[in-house]
Coordinates of C-alpha atoms in Angstrom, one line a residue:
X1 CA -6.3 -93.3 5.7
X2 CA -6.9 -96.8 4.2
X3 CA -4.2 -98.8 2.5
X4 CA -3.3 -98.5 -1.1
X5 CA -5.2 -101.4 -3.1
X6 CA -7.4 -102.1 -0.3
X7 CA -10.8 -103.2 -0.7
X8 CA -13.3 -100.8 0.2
X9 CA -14.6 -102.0 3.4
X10 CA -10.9 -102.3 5.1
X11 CA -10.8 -100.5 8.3
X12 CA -9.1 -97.1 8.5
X13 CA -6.2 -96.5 9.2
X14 CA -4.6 -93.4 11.0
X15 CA -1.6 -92.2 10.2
X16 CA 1.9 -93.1 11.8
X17 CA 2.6 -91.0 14.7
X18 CA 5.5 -91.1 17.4
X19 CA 3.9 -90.5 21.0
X20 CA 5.6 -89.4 23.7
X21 CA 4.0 -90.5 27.4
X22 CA 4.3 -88.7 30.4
X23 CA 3.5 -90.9 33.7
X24 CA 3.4 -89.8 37.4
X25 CA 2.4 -91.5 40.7
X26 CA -1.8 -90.8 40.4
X27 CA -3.8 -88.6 42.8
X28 CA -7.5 -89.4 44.2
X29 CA -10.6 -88.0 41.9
X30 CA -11.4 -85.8 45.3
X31 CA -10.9 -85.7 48.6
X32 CA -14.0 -87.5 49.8
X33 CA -14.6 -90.8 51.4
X34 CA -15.1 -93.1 48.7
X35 CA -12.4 -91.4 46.1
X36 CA -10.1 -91.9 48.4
X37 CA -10.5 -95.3 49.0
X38 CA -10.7 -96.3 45.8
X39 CA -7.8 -94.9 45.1
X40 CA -5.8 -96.0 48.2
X41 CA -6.9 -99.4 47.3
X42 CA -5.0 -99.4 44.3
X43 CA -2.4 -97.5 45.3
X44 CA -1.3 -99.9 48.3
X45 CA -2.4 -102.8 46.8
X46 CA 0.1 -102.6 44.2
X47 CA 2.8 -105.4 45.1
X48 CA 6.0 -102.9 44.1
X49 CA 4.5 -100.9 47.0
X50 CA 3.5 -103.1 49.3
X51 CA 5.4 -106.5 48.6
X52 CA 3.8 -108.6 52.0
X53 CA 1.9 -111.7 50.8
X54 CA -1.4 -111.2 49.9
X55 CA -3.1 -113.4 52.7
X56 CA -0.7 -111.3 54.9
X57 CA -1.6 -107.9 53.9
X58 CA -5.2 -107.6 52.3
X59 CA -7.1 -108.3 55.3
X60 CA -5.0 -105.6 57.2
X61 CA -5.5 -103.2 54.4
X62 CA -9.4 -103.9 54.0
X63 CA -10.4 -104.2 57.2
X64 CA -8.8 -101.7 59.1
X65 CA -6.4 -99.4 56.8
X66 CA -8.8 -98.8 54.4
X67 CA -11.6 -98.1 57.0
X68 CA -9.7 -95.0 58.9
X69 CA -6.8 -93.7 56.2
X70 CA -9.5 -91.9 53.4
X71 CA -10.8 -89.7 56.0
X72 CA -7.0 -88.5 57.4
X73 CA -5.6 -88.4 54.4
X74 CA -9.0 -87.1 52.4
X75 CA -8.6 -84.2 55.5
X76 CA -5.2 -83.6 53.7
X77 CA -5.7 -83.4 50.3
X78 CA -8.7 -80.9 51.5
X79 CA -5.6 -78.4 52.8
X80 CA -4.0 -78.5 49.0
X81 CA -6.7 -79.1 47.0
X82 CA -7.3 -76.9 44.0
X83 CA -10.7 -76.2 44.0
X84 CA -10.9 -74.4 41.0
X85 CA -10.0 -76.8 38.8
X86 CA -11.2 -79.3 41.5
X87 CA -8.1 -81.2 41.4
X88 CA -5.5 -82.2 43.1
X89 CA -2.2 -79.9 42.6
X90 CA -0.1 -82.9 40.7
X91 CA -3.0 -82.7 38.5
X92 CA -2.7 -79.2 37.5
X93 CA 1.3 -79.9 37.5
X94 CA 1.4 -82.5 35.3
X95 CA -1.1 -81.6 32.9
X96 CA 0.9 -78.1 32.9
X97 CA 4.0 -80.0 32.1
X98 CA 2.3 -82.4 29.3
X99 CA 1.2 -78.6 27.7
X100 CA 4.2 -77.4 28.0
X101 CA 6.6 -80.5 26.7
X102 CA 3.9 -80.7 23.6
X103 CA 4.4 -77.2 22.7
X104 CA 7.9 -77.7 22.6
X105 CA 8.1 -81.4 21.0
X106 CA 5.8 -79.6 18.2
X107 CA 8.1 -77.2 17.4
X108 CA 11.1 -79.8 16.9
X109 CA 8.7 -81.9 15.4
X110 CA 5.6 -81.0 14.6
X111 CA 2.3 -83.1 13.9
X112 CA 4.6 -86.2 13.3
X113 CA 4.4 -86.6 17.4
X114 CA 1.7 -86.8 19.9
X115 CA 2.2 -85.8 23.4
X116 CA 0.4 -87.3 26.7
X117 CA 0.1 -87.7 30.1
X118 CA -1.3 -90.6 32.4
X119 CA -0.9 -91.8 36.5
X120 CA 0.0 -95.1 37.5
X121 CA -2.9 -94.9 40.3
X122 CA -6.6 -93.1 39.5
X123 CA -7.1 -91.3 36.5
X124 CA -6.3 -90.4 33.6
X125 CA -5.5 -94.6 33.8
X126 CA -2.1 -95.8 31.6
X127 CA -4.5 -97.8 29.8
X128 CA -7.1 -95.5 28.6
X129 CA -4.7 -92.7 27.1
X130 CA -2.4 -95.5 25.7
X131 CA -5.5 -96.7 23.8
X132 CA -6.7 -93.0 22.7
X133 CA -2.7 -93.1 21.4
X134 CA -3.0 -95.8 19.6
X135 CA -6.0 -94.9 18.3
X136 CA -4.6 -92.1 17.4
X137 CA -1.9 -93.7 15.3
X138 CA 0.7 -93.9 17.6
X139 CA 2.8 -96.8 16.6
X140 CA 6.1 -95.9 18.3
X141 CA 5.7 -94.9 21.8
X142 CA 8.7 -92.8 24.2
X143 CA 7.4 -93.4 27.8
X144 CA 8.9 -90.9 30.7
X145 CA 8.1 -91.8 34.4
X146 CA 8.5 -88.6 35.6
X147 CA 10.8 -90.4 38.5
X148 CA 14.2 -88.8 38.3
X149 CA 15.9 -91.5 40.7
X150 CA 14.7 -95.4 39.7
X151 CA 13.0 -97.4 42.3
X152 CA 11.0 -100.4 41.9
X153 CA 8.3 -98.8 44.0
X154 CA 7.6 -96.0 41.3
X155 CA 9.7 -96.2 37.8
X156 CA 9.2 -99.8 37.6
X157 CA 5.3 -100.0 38.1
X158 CA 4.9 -97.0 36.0
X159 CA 6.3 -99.4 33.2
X160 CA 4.5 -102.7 34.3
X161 CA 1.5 -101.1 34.1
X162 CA 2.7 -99.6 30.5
X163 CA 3.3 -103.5 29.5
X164 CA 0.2 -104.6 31.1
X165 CA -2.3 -101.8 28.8
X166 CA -0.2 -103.4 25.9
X167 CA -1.4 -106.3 26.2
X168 CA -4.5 -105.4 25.5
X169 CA -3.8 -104.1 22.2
X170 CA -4.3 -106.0 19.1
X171 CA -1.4 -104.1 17.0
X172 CA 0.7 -103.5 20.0
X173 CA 3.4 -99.9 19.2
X174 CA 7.1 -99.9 19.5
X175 CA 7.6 -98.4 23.1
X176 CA 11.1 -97.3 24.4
X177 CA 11.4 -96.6 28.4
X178 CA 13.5 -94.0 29.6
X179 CA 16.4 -94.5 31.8
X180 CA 16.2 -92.5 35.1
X181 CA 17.6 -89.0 34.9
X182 CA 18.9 -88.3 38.4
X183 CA 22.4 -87.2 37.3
X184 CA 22.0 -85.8 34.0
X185 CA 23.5 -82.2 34.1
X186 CA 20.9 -80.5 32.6
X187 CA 18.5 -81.7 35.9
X188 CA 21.2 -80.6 38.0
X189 CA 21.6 -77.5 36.8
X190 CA 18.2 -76.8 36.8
X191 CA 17.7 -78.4 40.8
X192 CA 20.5 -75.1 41.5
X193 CA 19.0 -73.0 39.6
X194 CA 16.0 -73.3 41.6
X195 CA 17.6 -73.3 44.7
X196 CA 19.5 -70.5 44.0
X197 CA 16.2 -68.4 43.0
X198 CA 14.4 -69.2 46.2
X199 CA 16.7 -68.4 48.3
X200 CA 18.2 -65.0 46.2
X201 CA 21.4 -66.7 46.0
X202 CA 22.1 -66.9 50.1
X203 CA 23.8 -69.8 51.4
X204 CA 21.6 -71.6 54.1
X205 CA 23.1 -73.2 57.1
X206 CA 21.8 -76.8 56.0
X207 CA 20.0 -77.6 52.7
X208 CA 17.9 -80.9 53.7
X209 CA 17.2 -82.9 50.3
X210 CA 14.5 -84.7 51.7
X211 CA 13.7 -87.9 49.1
X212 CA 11.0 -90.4 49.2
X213 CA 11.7 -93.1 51.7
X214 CA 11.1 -97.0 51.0
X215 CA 12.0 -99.8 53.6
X216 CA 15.6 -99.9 54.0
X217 CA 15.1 -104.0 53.0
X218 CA 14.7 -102.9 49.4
X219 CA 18.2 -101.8 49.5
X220 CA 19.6 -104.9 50.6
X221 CA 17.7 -106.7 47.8
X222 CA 19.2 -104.5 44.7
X223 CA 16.8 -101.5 44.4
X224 CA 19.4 -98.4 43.2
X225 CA 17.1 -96.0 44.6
X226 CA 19.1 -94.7 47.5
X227 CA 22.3 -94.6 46.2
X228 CA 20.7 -92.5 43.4
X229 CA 19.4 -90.2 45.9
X230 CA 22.7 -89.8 47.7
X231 CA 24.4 -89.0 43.9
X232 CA 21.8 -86.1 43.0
X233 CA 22.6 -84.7 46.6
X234 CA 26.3 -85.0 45.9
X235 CA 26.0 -83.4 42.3
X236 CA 23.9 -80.7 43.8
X237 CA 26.2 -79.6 46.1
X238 CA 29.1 -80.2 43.2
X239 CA 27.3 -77.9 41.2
X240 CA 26.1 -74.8 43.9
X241 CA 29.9 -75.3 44.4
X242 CA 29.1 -75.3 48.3
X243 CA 31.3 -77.1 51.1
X244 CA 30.5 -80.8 51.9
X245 CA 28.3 -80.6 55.3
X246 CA 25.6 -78.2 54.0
X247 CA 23.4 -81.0 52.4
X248 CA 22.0 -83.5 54.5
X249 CA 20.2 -86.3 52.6
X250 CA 16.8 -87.2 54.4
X251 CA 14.0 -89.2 53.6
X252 CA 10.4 -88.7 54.1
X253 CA 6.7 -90.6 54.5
X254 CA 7.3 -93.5 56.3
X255 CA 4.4 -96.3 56.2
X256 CA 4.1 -99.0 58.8
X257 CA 6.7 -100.4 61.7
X258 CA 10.0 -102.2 59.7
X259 CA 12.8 -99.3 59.2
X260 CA 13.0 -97.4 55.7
X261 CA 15.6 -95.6 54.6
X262 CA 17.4 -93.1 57.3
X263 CA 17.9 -90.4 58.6
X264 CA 13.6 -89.9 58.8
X265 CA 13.1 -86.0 57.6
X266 CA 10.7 -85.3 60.1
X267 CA 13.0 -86.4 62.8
X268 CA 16.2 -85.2 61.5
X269 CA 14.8 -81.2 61.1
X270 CA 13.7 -81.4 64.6
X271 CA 17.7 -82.6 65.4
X272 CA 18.9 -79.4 63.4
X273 CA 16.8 -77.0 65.5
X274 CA 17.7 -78.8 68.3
X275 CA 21.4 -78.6 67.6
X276 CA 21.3 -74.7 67.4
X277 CA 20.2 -74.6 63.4
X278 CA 17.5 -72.6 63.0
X279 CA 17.3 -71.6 59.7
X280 CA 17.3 -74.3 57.2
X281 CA 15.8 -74.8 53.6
X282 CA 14.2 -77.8 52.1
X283 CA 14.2 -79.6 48.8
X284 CA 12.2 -82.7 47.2
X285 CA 14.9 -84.0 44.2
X286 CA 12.6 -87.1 44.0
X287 CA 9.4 -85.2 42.9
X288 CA 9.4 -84.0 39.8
X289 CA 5.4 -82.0 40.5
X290 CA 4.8 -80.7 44.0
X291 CA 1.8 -83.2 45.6
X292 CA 0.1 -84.3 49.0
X293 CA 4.1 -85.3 50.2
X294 CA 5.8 -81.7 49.5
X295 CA 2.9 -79.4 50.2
X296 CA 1.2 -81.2 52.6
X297 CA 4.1 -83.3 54.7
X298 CA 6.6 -81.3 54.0
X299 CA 5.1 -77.5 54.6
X300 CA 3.2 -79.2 57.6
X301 CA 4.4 -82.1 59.4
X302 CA 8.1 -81.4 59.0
X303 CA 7.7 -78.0 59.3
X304 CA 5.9 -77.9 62.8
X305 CA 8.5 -80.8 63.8
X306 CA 11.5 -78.1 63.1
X307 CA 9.5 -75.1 64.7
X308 CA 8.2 -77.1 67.5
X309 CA 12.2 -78.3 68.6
X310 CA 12.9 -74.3 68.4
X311 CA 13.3 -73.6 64.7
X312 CA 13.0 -69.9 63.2
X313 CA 13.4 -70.1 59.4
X314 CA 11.9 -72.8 57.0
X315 CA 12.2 -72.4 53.4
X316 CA 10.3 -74.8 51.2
X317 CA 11.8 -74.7 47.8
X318 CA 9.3 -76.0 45.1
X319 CA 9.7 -78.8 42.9
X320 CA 10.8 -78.1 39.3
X321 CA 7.0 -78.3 38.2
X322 CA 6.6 -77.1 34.9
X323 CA 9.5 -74.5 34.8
X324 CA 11.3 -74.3 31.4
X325 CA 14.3 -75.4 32.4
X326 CA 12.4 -78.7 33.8
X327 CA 10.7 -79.0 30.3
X328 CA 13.8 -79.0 28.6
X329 CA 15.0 -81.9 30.8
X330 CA 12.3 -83.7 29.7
X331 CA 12.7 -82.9 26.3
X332 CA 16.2 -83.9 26.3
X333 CA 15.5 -87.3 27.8
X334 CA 12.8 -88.0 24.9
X335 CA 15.6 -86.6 22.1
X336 CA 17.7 -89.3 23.7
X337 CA 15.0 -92.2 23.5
X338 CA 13.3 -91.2 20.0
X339 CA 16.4 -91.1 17.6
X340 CA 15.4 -92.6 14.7
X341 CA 11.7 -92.4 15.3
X342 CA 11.2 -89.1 13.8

């Protein structure tokens, strides 16, 4: 399109779209050597992740992390890797999800929106598809971290690096961030509908909502993250309309030696089997796409950590993934942000 009572060598100009941006953590091109380094190396040299002075921490992580951790956890992504598509599985996820949320922002909208995804870490980069938006003619962007509970760590670099691509645009687009959705009832109803369908609507002895841990110093210094966490547990158990003690709230993949957030997952299962429970189910509230920490940790490490201190019965329950009722979270949250837009 070029502008009324322009002269005729004015650039074109597309028409005015509202985009709607997806964003998850990132995965590694493959699982070899070299693509996992790469991405490791931006992944925990982001300083939301890893907040250690750089004179501190680089040399660690060039010289000895980065030289040993793509081959253990390249052997990892190997056991979940989806060779087909020769992607990772939160690739398949999210891209599923991005399908499914533009087939339904089209119906309530149609061509006047544009629907994307992007990672934070590897590819496709924040940067690249907010430029094929803009290109595009996006000039109002909604931008959803798929994060349902904040944390610097993951909601706030998704938008940093949001804020960074915008710099580099010349005509920079409206952009509205989402607020975390952790206790919205529409999530919760569909975190119990899920639990409810995995397990036929049986009552397990202990439900361990197993979260993402972070060092328990982020806490202290104002990150909402955990108490977050322990609401969507609460709301959870609210909503099943089970007795308080059937929930435990655990937290998963600790990285290096201060203490994270507690009780550890992979400790506290073991406890549980130890302590006579031998059947238990897990869930993963913080993930909104199964990845390397659900299928991999969690149906692996924890699981052999509860079998090995005598447990019988492990249920992994599946993140929401690209269920409907999951898209229609996300579709509310975007109604919520784009009033006025369209």
């Amino acid at each position: 399109m070029t502008p009324a009572k322009a002269p005729a060598d004015h650039p074109r100009i597309p028409e005015a779209k509202t985009g709607i941006l997806i964003a998850n953590l990132g995965t590694p091109d493959g699982y070899d050597y070299w693509s996992m380094r790469r991405y490791l190396n931006e992944f925990l040299s982001d300083r939301r992740v890893i907040d250690y002075p750089a004179w501190k921490w680089q040399p660690l992580l060039q010289g000895i992390i980065l030289t040993k951790r793509p081959f253990t956890s390249g052997a990892n992504y190997k056991l979940i890797w989806n060779e087909e598509r020769n992607e990772s599985p939160l690739m398949t996820i999210t891209r599923d999800q991005a399908a499914a949320l533009r087939a339904r922002a089209q119906e309530e909208w149609g061509d006047r929106v544009m629907v994307e995804f992007c990672m934070r870490y590897g590819n496709p980069s924040t940067q690249d598809v907010l430029e094929r938006m803009v290109e595009a003619g996006c000039r109002r962007i909604v931008f959803l971290p798929l994060y349902p509970q904040y944390a610097g760590a993951t909601s706030a670099t998704a938008n940093d690096q949001l804020f960074r691509a915008l710099m580099a645009q010349k005509w920079q687009p409206s952009v509205r961030t989402c607020d975390p959705y952790f206790d919205r009832p529409d999530y919760i109803d569909a975190l119990a509908a899920s639990v409810e369908r995995a397990l036929e609507g049986k009552k397990p002895a202990k439900l361990v909502a197993s979260y993402h841990g972070m060092p328990k110093r982020y806490l202290t210094e104002g990150d909402p993250y955990h108490c977050q966490c322990q609401k969507t547990s609460r709301l959870l158990k609210e909503r099943l309309g089970w007795e308080d003690g059937i929930i435990d709230t655990t937290f998963q993949s600790v990285f290096g030696t201060e203490e994270w957030l507690r009780p550890y997952t992979v400790e506290h299962v073991a406890e549980l089997a130890r302590a006579g429970i031998t059947d238990i189910a897990v869930i993963s509230p913080a993930f909104a796409a199964d990845c390397i920490e659900t299928l991999e940790e969690i149906n692996g490490e924890i699981r052999e950590s509860f079998e090995h201190a005598g447990g019988k019965g492990f249920t992994y329950i599946p993140c929401l993934n690209d269920d409907p009722a999951h898209i229609e979270v996300m579709l509310n949250v975007v109604r919520d942000n784009i009033g006025g837009w369209v």
